[in-house]
Short mmCIF file of C-alpha atoms and ligand atoms in Angstrom, two decimals:
data_model
loop_
_atom_site.label_atom_id
_atom_site.label_comp_id
_atom_site.label_asym_id
_atom_site.label_seq_id
_atom_site.Cartn_x
_atom_site.Cartn_y
_atom_site.Cartn_z
CA MET H 234 13.82 6.32 5.00
CA SER H 235 14.83 5.77 8.62
CA ASN H 236 17.54 7.92 10.17
CA HIS H 237 19.69 4.88 10.52
CA THR H 238 19.39 3.95 6.84
CA GLN H 239 20.08 7.57 5.92
CA GLU H 240 23.21 7.52 8.08
CA LEU H 241 24.43 4.29 6.54
CA LEU H 242 23.87 5.70 3.07
CA GLU H 243 25.76 8.87 3.95
CA GLU H 244 28.60 6.83 5.35
CA SER H 245 28.88 4.59 2.32
CA ARG H 246 28.78 7.62 0.01
CA GLN H 247 31.62 9.19 1.89
CA GLY H 248 33.53 5.96 1.57
CA GLU H 249 32.96 5.76 -2.16
CA ALA H 250 33.59 9.31 -3.17
CA THR H 251 35.64 11.88 -1.40
CA LEU H 252 35.23 15.46 -2.41
CA LEU H 253 38.51 17.18 -2.82
CA ASN H 254 38.54 20.81 -1.94
CA ALA H 255 40.74 23.73 -1.21
CA ILE H 256 39.40 27.14 -0.43
CA THR H 257 40.90 30.05 -2.28
CA ALA H 258 39.75 33.59 -2.78
CA SER H 259 40.75 34.33 -6.36
CA GLY H 260 38.49 34.98 -9.31
CA ASN H 261 39.65 31.75 -10.91
CA ARG H 262 37.35 29.24 -12.52
CA LYS H 263 36.04 26.46 -10.33
CA LEU H 264 36.83 22.77 -10.58
CA TYR H 265 34.82 20.07 -8.82
CA LEU H 266 36.70 16.79 -8.64
CA GLU H 267 35.36 13.49 -7.33
CA SER H 268 37.42 10.30 -7.01
CA TYR H 269 36.44 6.64 -6.98
CA GLY H 270 38.38 3.44 -6.46
CA CYS H 271 41.89 2.81 -5.26
CA GLN H 272 44.40 5.08 -3.51
CA MET H 273 46.23 5.56 -6.78
CA ASN H 274 43.16 7.34 -8.15
CA PHE H 275 43.01 9.66 -5.15
CA SER H 276 46.69 10.37 -5.62
CA ASP H 277 46.14 11.04 -9.35
CA SER H 278 43.36 13.50 -8.51
CA GLU H 279 45.89 15.53 -6.51
CA ILE H 280 48.05 15.64 -9.65
CA VAL H 281 45.06 16.68 -11.77
CA ALA H 282 44.23 19.48 -9.31
CA SER H 283 47.83 20.65 -9.50
CA ILE H 284 47.89 20.71 -13.32
CA LEU H 285 44.58 22.56 -13.46
CA SER H 286 45.54 24.99 -10.73
CA GLU H 287 48.48 26.05 -12.93
CA ALA H 288 45.90 26.63 -15.66
CA GLY H 289 43.81 28.91 -13.42
CA TYR H 290 41.33 26.54 -11.76
CA ASP H 291 40.56 26.47 -8.06
CA THR H 292 39.00 23.36 -6.61
CA THR H 293 35.62 23.67 -4.95
CA LYS H 294 33.52 21.28 -2.90
CA ASN H 295 30.37 22.99 -4.08
CA LEU H 296 29.15 21.20 -7.19
CA TYR H 297 26.71 24.03 -7.93
CA GLU H 298 29.34 26.74 -8.33
CA SER H 299 31.64 24.64 -10.55
CA ASP H 300 32.60 25.41 -14.15
CA VAL H 301 34.22 22.00 -14.67
CA VAL H 302 33.17 18.69 -13.10
CA LEU H 303 35.58 15.78 -13.32
CA LEU H 304 34.99 12.22 -12.14
CA ASN H 305 38.13 10.15 -11.63
CA THR H 306 36.74 6.68 -12.23
CA CYS H 307 37.45 3.04 -11.39
CA ALA H 308 36.88 0.04 -13.68
CA ILE H 309 38.05 -2.79 -11.44
CA ARG H 310 34.61 -4.35 -11.01
CA GLU H 311 31.28 -3.93 -12.76
CA ASN H 312 29.67 -2.28 -9.72
CA ALA H 313 32.39 0.40 -9.61
CA GLU H 314 31.37 1.41 -13.13
CA GLN H 315 27.66 1.35 -12.28
CA ARG H 316 28.29 3.79 -9.46
CA VAL H 317 29.91 6.25 -11.86
CA ARG H 318 27.05 5.96 -14.36
CA GLN H 319 24.59 6.65 -11.57
CA ARG H 320 26.58 9.71 -10.54
CA LEU H 321 26.55 11.00 -14.12
CA LYS H 322 22.73 10.76 -14.05
CA ASP H 323 22.79 13.05 -11.01
CA PHE H 324 24.57 15.65 -13.13
CA GLN H 325 21.90 15.80 -15.84
CA GLY H 326 19.84 18.48 -14.08
CA LEU H 327 22.97 20.47 -13.39
CA LYS H 328 23.91 20.59 -17.03
CA LYS H 329 20.39 21.67 -17.99
CA SER H 330 20.60 24.66 -15.67
CA ASN H 331 24.18 25.48 -16.73
CA PRO H 332 24.76 24.42 -20.36
CA ARG H 333 28.33 25.82 -20.24
CA LEU H 334 29.30 23.32 -17.57
CA VAL H 335 32.07 20.96 -18.71
CA VAL H 336 31.62 17.34 -17.57
CA GLY H 337 34.66 15.09 -17.87
CA VAL H 338 35.54 11.52 -17.05
CA LEU H 339 39.09 10.55 -16.06
CA GLY H 340 40.84 7.39 -14.94
CA CYS H 341 40.38 3.71 -15.62
CA MET H 342 36.81 3.71 -16.90
CA ALA H 343 37.70 6.53 -19.31
CA GLU H 344 40.66 4.51 -20.58
CA ARG H 345 38.61 1.33 -20.87
CA LEU H 346 35.68 2.81 -22.78
CA LYS H 347 37.42 5.59 -24.76
CA GLU H 348 35.13 7.10 -27.43
CA LYS H 349 32.36 4.68 -26.46
CA PHE H 350 31.93 6.81 -23.36
CA LEU H 351 31.11 9.88 -25.45
CA GLU H 352 28.62 7.82 -27.47
CA GLU H 353 26.98 6.09 -24.51
CA GLU H 354 26.85 9.03 -22.13
CA LYS H 355 25.81 12.09 -24.14
CA LEU H 356 26.30 14.25 -21.06
CA VAL H 357 30.06 13.66 -21.03
CA ASP H 358 32.16 16.27 -22.89
CA LEU H 359 35.64 15.06 -22.11
CA VAL H 360 37.43 11.74 -21.67
CA ALA H 361 41.02 11.53 -20.38
CA GLY H 362 43.02 8.41 -19.49
CA PRO H 363 45.51 8.14 -16.59
CA ASP H 364 48.54 9.19 -18.66
CA ALA H 365 46.84 12.18 -20.32
CA TYR H 366 46.37 14.58 -17.42
CA ARG H 367 48.91 17.12 -18.65
CA ALA H 368 46.59 17.65 -21.64
CA LEU H 369 43.56 18.52 -19.48
CA PRO H 370 43.77 22.33 -19.89
CA ASP H 371 43.83 21.90 -23.70
CA LEU H 372 41.05 19.32 -23.61
CA ILE H 373 38.83 21.67 -21.58
CA ALA H 374 39.59 24.51 -24.02
CA GLU H 375 38.58 22.23 -26.88
CA VAL H 376 35.25 21.47 -25.20
CA GLU H 377 34.67 25.19 -24.79
CA THR H 378 34.82 25.61 -28.57
CA GLY H 379 31.82 23.31 -28.75
CA GLN H 380 33.54 19.97 -29.47
CA LYS H 381 33.93 16.79 -27.50
CA ALA H 382 37.52 16.13 -26.40
CA MET H 383 39.44 12.94 -25.72
CA ASN H 384 42.98 11.82 -24.94
CA VAL H 385 43.47 8.20 -23.93
CA LEU H 386 47.07 7.69 -25.01
CA LEU H 387 49.03 5.51 -22.63
CA SER H 388 52.68 6.34 -22.08
CA LEU H 389 55.85 4.33 -21.45
CA GLU H 390 57.46 7.21 -19.56
CA GLU H 391 54.93 9.44 -17.83
CA THR H 392 55.30 9.41 -14.03
CA TYR H 393 54.26 13.04 -13.29
CA ALA H 394 57.52 13.17 -11.30
CA ASP H 395 57.81 16.96 -11.58
CA ILE H 396 54.21 17.74 -10.57
CA ASN H 397 53.69 18.90 -7.03
CA PRO H 398 50.35 17.38 -5.99
CA VAL H 399 47.77 19.66 -4.38
CA ARG H 400 46.99 17.93 -1.06
CA MET H 401 43.28 18.59 -1.01
CA GLY H 402 40.94 17.08 1.53
CA SER H 403 44.04 15.95 3.43
CA ASN H 404 44.23 15.57 7.19
CA GLY H 405 47.64 17.26 7.11
CA VAL H 406 49.22 14.16 8.68
CA SER H 407 49.35 11.44 6.03
CA ALA H 408 49.83 11.66 2.27
CA PHE H 409 50.19 9.37 -0.74
CA ILE H 410 53.20 9.40 -3.01
CA SER H 411 53.01 7.59 -6.35
CA ILE H 412 56.28 5.77 -6.99
CA MET H 413 55.38 3.95 -10.17
CA ARG H 414 52.57 3.65 -12.70
CA GLY H 415 50.95 0.86 -14.69
CA CYS H 416 51.28 -2.89 -14.25
CA ASP H 417 52.91 -5.60 -16.37
CA ASN H 418 51.57 -8.57 -14.43
CA MET H 419 48.52 -9.52 -16.47
CA CYS H 420 46.61 -11.33 -13.75
CA SER H 421 43.88 -12.93 -15.83
CA PHE H 422 40.96 -11.29 -13.97
CA CYS H 423 42.38 -7.78 -13.89
CA VAL H 424 41.63 -4.79 -16.09
CA VAL H 425 44.42 -2.58 -14.68
CA PRO H 426 47.13 -3.46 -17.26
CA PHE H 427 44.65 -2.34 -19.96
CA THR H 428 43.61 0.87 -18.22
CA ARG H 429 46.90 2.02 -16.71
CA GLY H 430 49.35 0.70 -19.26
CA ARG H 431 52.92 -0.53 -18.91
CA GLU H 432 54.81 -0.47 -15.67
CA ARG H 433 57.34 2.34 -15.16
CA SER H 434 59.16 3.58 -12.07
CA ARG H 435 59.55 7.17 -10.95
CA ASP H 436 62.90 8.86 -10.22
CA PRO H 437 63.76 8.16 -6.54
CA GLU H 438 65.21 11.66 -6.07
CA SER H 439 61.83 13.22 -6.91
CA ILE H 440 60.14 10.79 -4.50
CA VAL H 441 62.51 11.62 -1.63
CA LYS H 442 62.13 15.34 -2.36
CA GLU H 443 58.35 15.02 -2.18
CA ALA H 444 58.58 13.12 1.12
CA GLN H 445 60.96 15.74 2.55
CA GLU H 446 58.64 18.60 1.55
CA LEU H 447 55.67 16.84 3.10
CA PHE H 448 57.62 16.33 6.31
CA ASP H 449 58.71 19.99 6.34
CA ASN H 450 55.04 20.94 5.98
CA GLY H 451 54.06 18.97 9.07
CA PHE H 452 53.08 15.63 7.49
CA ARG H 453 54.15 12.60 9.53
CA GLU H 454 53.26 9.67 7.28
CA VAL H 455 53.72 8.85 3.60
CA THR H 456 52.29 5.87 1.74
CA LEU H 457 54.25 4.86 -1.35
CA LEU H 458 51.87 3.72 -4.06
CA GLY H 459 52.24 1.29 -6.93
CA GLN H 460 50.34 -1.71 -8.33
CA ASN H 461 53.34 -3.90 -7.56
CA VAL H 462 55.84 -1.96 -5.44
CA ASP H 463 58.23 -4.91 -5.16
CA SER H 464 59.08 -4.64 -8.82
CA TYR H 465 60.04 -0.94 -8.47
CA LEU H 466 63.36 -0.43 -10.29
CA PHE H 467 64.59 2.96 -11.41
CA TYR H 468 67.49 2.85 -13.83
CA GLY H 469 67.16 6.22 -15.51
CA GLY H 470 63.57 6.28 -16.74
CA GLY H 471 61.38 4.41 -19.21
CA PRO H 472 59.53 1.10 -19.25
CA LYS H 473 60.15 -1.69 -16.78
CA LYS H 474 63.30 -3.76 -17.15
CA ASP H 475 64.69 -6.56 -15.01
CA PHE H 476 67.98 -5.86 -13.27
CA LYS H 477 69.65 -8.44 -15.54
CA GLN H 478 68.65 -6.44 -18.62
CA LEU H 479 70.37 -3.25 -17.48
CA SER H 480 73.63 -1.91 -18.93
CA GLU H 481 76.59 -1.58 -16.55
CA GLU H 482 75.96 2.15 -16.32
CA GLU H 483 72.26 1.63 -15.55
CA LYS H 484 73.11 -1.00 -12.96
CA GLY H 485 75.41 1.50 -11.26
CA ARG H 486 72.64 3.98 -10.61
CA ALA H 487 69.72 1.52 -10.28
CA VAL H 488 67.53 1.78 -7.17
CA ASN H 489 65.23 -1.09 -6.24
CA PHE H 490 62.30 -1.03 -3.83
CA ALA H 491 64.37 -1.90 -0.74
CA GLY H 492 66.77 0.93 -1.66
CA LEU H 493 63.91 3.36 -2.18
CA LEU H 494 62.33 2.44 1.17
CA ALA H 495 65.59 3.15 3.00
CA LYS H 496 66.01 6.50 1.21
CA VAL H 497 62.50 7.63 2.16
CA ALA H 498 62.83 6.32 5.73
CA ALA H 499 66.03 8.36 6.09
CA VAL H 500 64.07 11.62 5.65
CA SER H 501 63.29 11.60 9.39
CA PRO H 502 62.74 9.07 12.18
CA LEU H 503 59.49 10.97 12.78
CA LEU H 504 58.18 10.23 9.30
CA ARG H 505 56.27 6.97 9.10
CA VAL H 506 56.65 5.13 5.80
CA ARG H 507 53.98 2.79 4.42
CA PHE H 508 53.53 1.24 1.00
CA THR H 509 51.02 -0.67 -1.05
CA THR H 510 50.66 -3.04 -2.86
CA SER H 511 53.13 -5.89 -2.39
CA ASN H 512 53.14 -8.80 -4.77
CA PRO H 513 53.69 -12.29 -3.32
CA GLY H 514 55.67 -13.37 -6.38
CA ASP H 515 58.10 -10.45 -6.16
CA MET H 516 58.45 -9.64 -2.44
CA THR H 517 62.10 -10.19 -1.44
CA ASP H 518 63.70 -10.83 1.95
CA GLU H 519 65.76 -7.70 1.24
CA VAL H 520 62.55 -5.62 1.44
CA LEU H 521 61.52 -7.37 4.68
CA GLU H 522 64.96 -6.84 6.21
CA THR H 523 64.89 -3.15 5.27
CA MET H 524 61.48 -2.86 6.96
CA ALA H 525 62.86 -4.54 10.07
CA ALA H 526 65.93 -2.30 10.14
CA TRP H 527 63.99 0.99 10.13
CA PRO H 528 61.64 1.54 13.10
CA ASN H 529 59.75 4.20 11.11
CA ILE H 530 58.86 1.82 8.27
CA CYS H 531 55.48 0.57 9.41
CA LYS H 532 55.12 -3.08 10.30
CA TYR H 533 52.21 -3.74 8.01
CA ILE H 534 52.06 -5.57 4.69
CA HIS H 535 49.14 -5.84 2.33
CA LEU H 536 49.81 -9.09 0.50
CA PRO H 537 46.91 -9.99 -1.82
CA VAL H 538 46.49 -13.77 -2.09
CA GLN H 539 43.28 -13.87 -4.21
CA SER H 540 42.81 -17.63 -3.66
CA GLY H 541 44.16 -20.39 -1.42
CA ASN H 542 44.20 -22.96 -4.21
CA SER H 543 47.20 -23.38 -6.51
CA ASP H 544 45.12 -24.37 -9.58
CA VAL H 545 42.95 -21.29 -9.22
CA LEU H 546 46.08 -19.15 -8.76
CA HIS H 547 47.43 -20.66 -11.97
CA ARG H 548 44.20 -19.81 -13.84
CA MET H 549 44.46 -16.32 -12.39
CA ASN H 550 48.00 -16.07 -13.80
CA ARG H 551 49.23 -14.79 -10.46
CA GLY H 552 52.76 -16.18 -10.85
CA TYR H 553 52.86 -18.02 -7.50
CA ASP H 554 51.22 -21.05 -5.91
CA ARG H 555 49.99 -21.69 -2.38
CA PRO H 556 53.33 -22.99 -1.02
CA THR H 557 55.21 -19.99 -2.46
CA TYR H 558 52.69 -17.63 -0.88
CA MET H 559 52.96 -19.39 2.48
CA ASN H 560 56.73 -19.18 2.23
CA ARG H 561 56.42 -15.37 1.98
CA ILE H 562 54.11 -15.33 5.02
CA ALA H 563 56.69 -17.40 6.93
CA ALA H 564 59.46 -14.97 5.90
CA ILE H 565 57.41 -12.00 7.19
CA ARG H 566 56.75 -13.75 10.50
CA ARG H 567 60.42 -14.74 10.84
CA ILE H 568 61.90 -11.34 9.99
CA MET H 569 59.19 -9.16 11.64
CA PRO H 570 57.19 -11.10 14.24
CA ASP H 571 55.20 -7.92 15.02
CA CYS H 572 54.10 -7.31 11.41
CA ALA H 573 50.38 -7.15 10.60
CA ILE H 574 49.25 -8.72 7.34
CA SER H 575 46.17 -8.02 5.24
CA THR H 576 45.03 -9.43 1.92
CA ASP H 577 42.63 -9.31 -1.04
CA ILE H 578 40.48 -12.31 -1.87
CA ILE H 579 38.38 -12.98 -4.95
CA THR H 580 35.67 -15.58 -4.58
CA GLY H 581 33.84 -17.42 -7.36
CA PHE H 582 36.54 -17.07 -10.00
CA CYS H 583 35.98 -19.02 -13.24
CA GLY H 584 35.69 -22.74 -12.58
CA GLU H 585 36.21 -22.43 -8.81
CA THR H 586 34.98 -25.68 -7.24
CA GLU H 587 33.75 -26.17 -3.69
CA GLU H 588 37.07 -27.86 -2.85
CA GLU H 589 39.04 -24.93 -4.25
CA HIS H 590 36.88 -22.54 -2.25
CA LYS H 591 37.58 -24.58 0.89
CA ASP H 592 41.30 -24.15 0.23
CA THR H 593 40.81 -20.38 0.48
CA LEU H 594 39.07 -20.85 3.83
CA SER H 595 41.87 -23.08 5.11
CA LEU H 596 44.55 -20.64 3.95
CA MET H 597 42.76 -17.86 5.81
CA GLN H 598 42.81 -19.99 8.96
CA GLU H 599 46.49 -20.76 8.45
CA VAL H 600 47.53 -17.13 7.99
CA GLY H 601 45.07 -15.40 10.34
CA TYR H 602 44.94 -12.05 8.53
CA ASP H 603 44.55 -8.85 10.49
CA TYR H 604 42.30 -7.52 7.76
CA ALA H 605 41.00 -8.50 4.31
CA TYR H 606 39.27 -6.94 1.32
CA MET H 607 36.94 -9.57 -0.08
CA PHE H 608 35.30 -9.50 -3.51
CA GLN H 609 33.11 -11.60 -5.76
CA TYR H 610 34.66 -12.19 -9.15
CA SER H 611 33.41 -9.71 -11.72
CA GLU H 612 34.25 -10.42 -15.35
CA ARG H 613 36.02 -7.53 -17.10
CA PRO H 614 36.03 -7.18 -20.88
CA ARG H 615 39.36 -7.80 -22.72
CA THR H 616 41.01 -9.57 -19.77
CA LEU H 617 42.57 -13.02 -20.26
CA ALA H 618 39.89 -14.60 -18.07
CA ALA H 619 37.08 -13.02 -20.10
CA ARG H 620 38.60 -14.41 -23.29
CA LYS H 621 39.64 -17.84 -22.02
CA PHE H 622 37.31 -18.92 -19.24
CA LYS H 623 33.62 -18.98 -18.42
CA ASP H 624 32.29 -16.92 -15.53
CA ASP H 625 30.48 -20.07 -14.43
CA VAL H 626 30.07 -19.87 -10.65
CA ALA H 627 26.38 -19.13 -10.00
CA GLN H 628 25.53 -15.84 -8.33
CA GLU H 629 23.96 -17.55 -5.25
CA GLU H 630 27.09 -19.63 -4.92
CA LYS H 631 29.32 -16.52 -5.07
CA ASN H 632 27.13 -14.90 -2.39
CA ARG H 633 27.39 -17.94 -0.13
CA ARG H 634 31.15 -18.32 -0.54
CA LEU H 635 31.74 -14.62 0.07
CA LYS H 636 29.65 -14.82 3.23
CA GLU H 637 31.78 -17.70 4.52
CA ILE H 638 34.96 -15.81 3.77
CA ILE H 639 33.70 -12.65 5.49
CA GLN H 640 32.64 -14.71 8.52
CA ILE H 641 36.12 -16.22 8.95
CA GLN H 642 37.75 -12.84 8.46
CA SER H 643 35.63 -11.05 11.05
CA GLU H 644 36.58 -13.72 13.57
CA TRP H 645 40.27 -13.23 12.79
CA SER H 646 40.05 -9.42 12.77
CA LEU H 647 38.59 -9.57 16.28
CA LYS H 648 41.14 -12.15 17.43
CA ARG H 649 44.07 -10.12 16.08
CA ASN H 650 42.77 -6.99 17.84
CA GLN H 651 42.24 -8.89 21.10
CA GLU H 652 45.92 -9.82 21.04
CA VAL H 653 46.70 -6.12 21.56
CA LEU H 654 44.55 -5.80 24.71
CA GLY H 655 46.62 -4.62 27.70
CA GLN H 656 49.52 -3.51 25.49
CA THR H 657 50.84 0.02 25.04
CA VAL H 658 51.01 1.07 21.39
CA GLU H 659 52.43 4.10 19.63
CA VAL H 660 49.66 5.97 17.81
CA LEU H 661 50.11 8.65 15.18
CA VAL H 662 47.07 10.89 15.67
CA GLU H 663 45.14 11.57 12.44
CA GLY H 664 42.10 13.49 13.68
CA VAL H 665 39.00 13.68 15.85
CA SER H 666 36.98 10.48 16.21
CA LYS H 667 33.85 10.31 14.04
CA LYS H 668 31.76 9.26 17.01
CA SER H 669 32.84 11.78 19.65
CA GLU H 670 34.45 15.23 19.64
CA GLU H 671 36.11 14.26 22.92
CA ASP H 672 38.10 11.45 21.34
CA LEU H 673 40.96 11.33 18.87
CA PHE H 674 41.75 8.57 16.41
CA GLY H 675 45.00 7.42 14.90
CA ARG H 676 46.81 4.29 13.82
CA THR H 677 49.47 1.99 15.11
CA SER H 678 52.44 0.95 13.01
CA GLN H 679 50.34 -2.16 12.22
CA TYR H 680 47.64 0.08 10.68
CA LYS H 681 45.17 -0.64 13.48
CA VAL H 682 42.77 2.19 14.28
CA VAL H 683 42.95 3.37 17.90
CA VAL H 684 40.41 5.70 19.57
CA PHE H 685 41.29 7.41 22.87
CA PRO H 686 40.31 10.50 24.94
CA LYS H 687 41.67 13.71 23.45
CA GLU H 688 43.22 15.36 26.53
CA GLN H 689 45.89 17.80 25.27
CA PHE H 690 46.84 15.83 22.12
CA LYS H 691 46.40 16.89 18.50
CA PRO H 692 46.73 15.50 14.94
CA GLY H 693 50.35 14.76 14.02
CA ASP H 694 51.32 13.82 17.60
CA TYR H 695 52.83 10.46 18.45
CA VAL H 696 51.06 9.19 21.59
CA GLN H 697 51.68 6.10 23.75
CA VAL H 698 48.24 4.58 24.28
CA LYS H 699 47.34 1.69 26.56
CA VAL H 700 44.68 -0.48 24.92
CA HIS H 701 41.84 -1.65 27.19
CA ASP H 702 39.07 -2.68 24.80
CA CYS H 703 38.41 -3.51 21.16
CA THR H 704 35.99 -4.45 18.42
CA SER H 705 36.99 -6.25 15.22
CA ALA H 706 37.60 -2.83 13.63
CA THR H 707 38.90 -0.58 16.41
CA LEU H 708 41.13 -0.56 19.48
CA LEU H 709 40.05 1.60 22.44
CA GLY H 710 42.59 2.98 24.87
CA LYS H 711 43.87 5.81 27.01
CA ALA H 712 47.08 7.84 26.67
CA LEU H 713 49.77 7.02 29.18
CA THR H 714 50.63 9.97 31.35
CA SER H 715 54.29 10.68 30.89
N1 LIG C 172 48.00 -4.66 -7.50
C1 LIG C 172 46.82 -3.94 -7.24
C2 LIG C 172 45.58 -4.67 -7.37
C3 LIG C 172 44.56 -3.73 -7.85
S1 LIG C 172 43.02 -4.32 -7.85
C4 LIG C 172 46.86 -3.08 -6.02
O1 LIG C 172 47.67 -2.20 -5.94
O2 LIG C 172 46.05 -3.22 -5.11
C5 LIG C 172 42.65 -4.55 -6.13
C6 LIG C 172 41.98 -5.85 -5.89
O3 LIG C 172 40.76 -5.91 -6.58
C7 LIG C 172 42.75 -7.06 -6.37
O4 LIG C 172 43.76 -7.44 -5.50
C8 LIG C 172 41.67 -8.09 -6.49
O5 LIG C 172 41.46 -8.76 -5.28
C9 LIG C 172 40.43 -7.26 -6.80
N2 LIG C 172 40.02 -7.43 -8.20
C10 LIG C 172 40.73 -7.10 -9.30
N3 LIG C 172 40.04 -7.46 -10.42
C11 LIG C 172 38.88 -8.03 -10.00
C12 LIG C 172 37.77 -8.61 -10.67
N4 LIG C 172 37.72 -8.69 -11.99
N5 LIG C 172 36.74 -9.09 -9.92
C13 LIG C 172 36.79 -9.02 -8.56
N6 LIG C 172 37.82 -8.49 -7.88
C14 LIG C 172 38.86 -8.00 -8.59
FE1 LIG C 173 45.97 -6.23 -11.45
FE2 LIG C 173 47.58 -8.23 -10.94
FE3 LIG C 173 48.57 -5.87 -11.66
S1 LIG C 173 45.79 -7.64 -9.74
S2 LIG C 173 47.06 -4.42 -10.93
S3 LIG C 173 47.35 -7.23 -12.93
S4 LIG C 173 49.37 -7.26 -10.07
#
């Protein structure tokens, strides 16, 4: 294998799986935790580490000294699951040399496959779904008595509000805060409602407290996480309700997403606030106006469109059509002209015609996204689409359409970065650049990565940087001398 290929492989591995570690010097047992998939999973792993640390486990990044290995898995697309199965194969030798090793699977794939996992993958001792992490110490104890252990119960209430996440593998500058769990949307392609259960919102006081503690510990950025943050509504706890359904008393204390954003932003003007993911059907002008009113709420919105064609959106059960989506884009541009916008796109969904595909291309040209995550449709068992429609777009066709989408996006990513050339931007420094020890990297409010010479600056600093060059992925600049 060439060095270059090796490097690429290393890079992609790091992207797929981040090892979470914290070094401690106790005689505790050792936990090795690996996370796949979305930010919510990484955030959940910090909760898992916290629960297990209470039970006497220290996290390690050394697989070979671990007593317990847990994979926090993703089920969103078929290839995410294949990656996990491949990783489990890697563990076979490990288990042979240490038969007492406990191997567990957490997260969405665990929830999706349940006991089938224990049947299919003999190596796995433990299966725990996203709402069952408080039971992990008991589940591990059960495995140690020689049984297999499983808890895949989904909850209407669990938000882990009282758990103080262990910020492992963190850069000490930015952190995730889960503000809600589950999803009630039932997009026809999506497995998440099946794997993460019903939507429920977390107590805003516990969210603000967590943000304040992070700030006091030197963190300068929090990202509020939920599958559909715009439908956040805390009324006292329990499953999602619409505002209309609340009692007078519940209405009195209810906090919606705009209210939550303002509360978190009020922690400090030096704390940047981000959030993901917004839902085009639910995003209100009130949220946009709150963003505009607070300079420390970052001017960046991830607004997944999935398709540019209204019929496809209808088959996807997304709850909006193209004009409604474009109306939200217009509202963002009107209320925050400096806001960056990114999206998710699925190509080759059931029955997608060439014309419908072209509508996605034209929507991309109309919006001009700063960034996009682009996927081929992957059929997921139990979803509405799997039951109702045929996955009938040929693989070569999906490849070709995806290529066209990626091509348009890379042009726009470059164009959007070029617009920043010559400007001075405020960068929150996150760390040392991957390419050179002499450079730092950080992000603008718009989530654009900026690389610039280190000089006397350090992670956590806000630096005014003048941008002089760019690629489609990165802005290059130099700090202004003050
Ligand atoms: N609301 C969520 C969406 C989670 S899934 C959030 O917080 O991001 C992330 C993205 O994966 C979706 O927006 C969609 O573009 C893509 N995706 C979901 N299911 C998929 C499937 N079956 N095939 C291909 N892509 C899928
Ligand atoms: Fe999935 Fe749609 Fe919810 S994409 S996570 S069902 S908003």
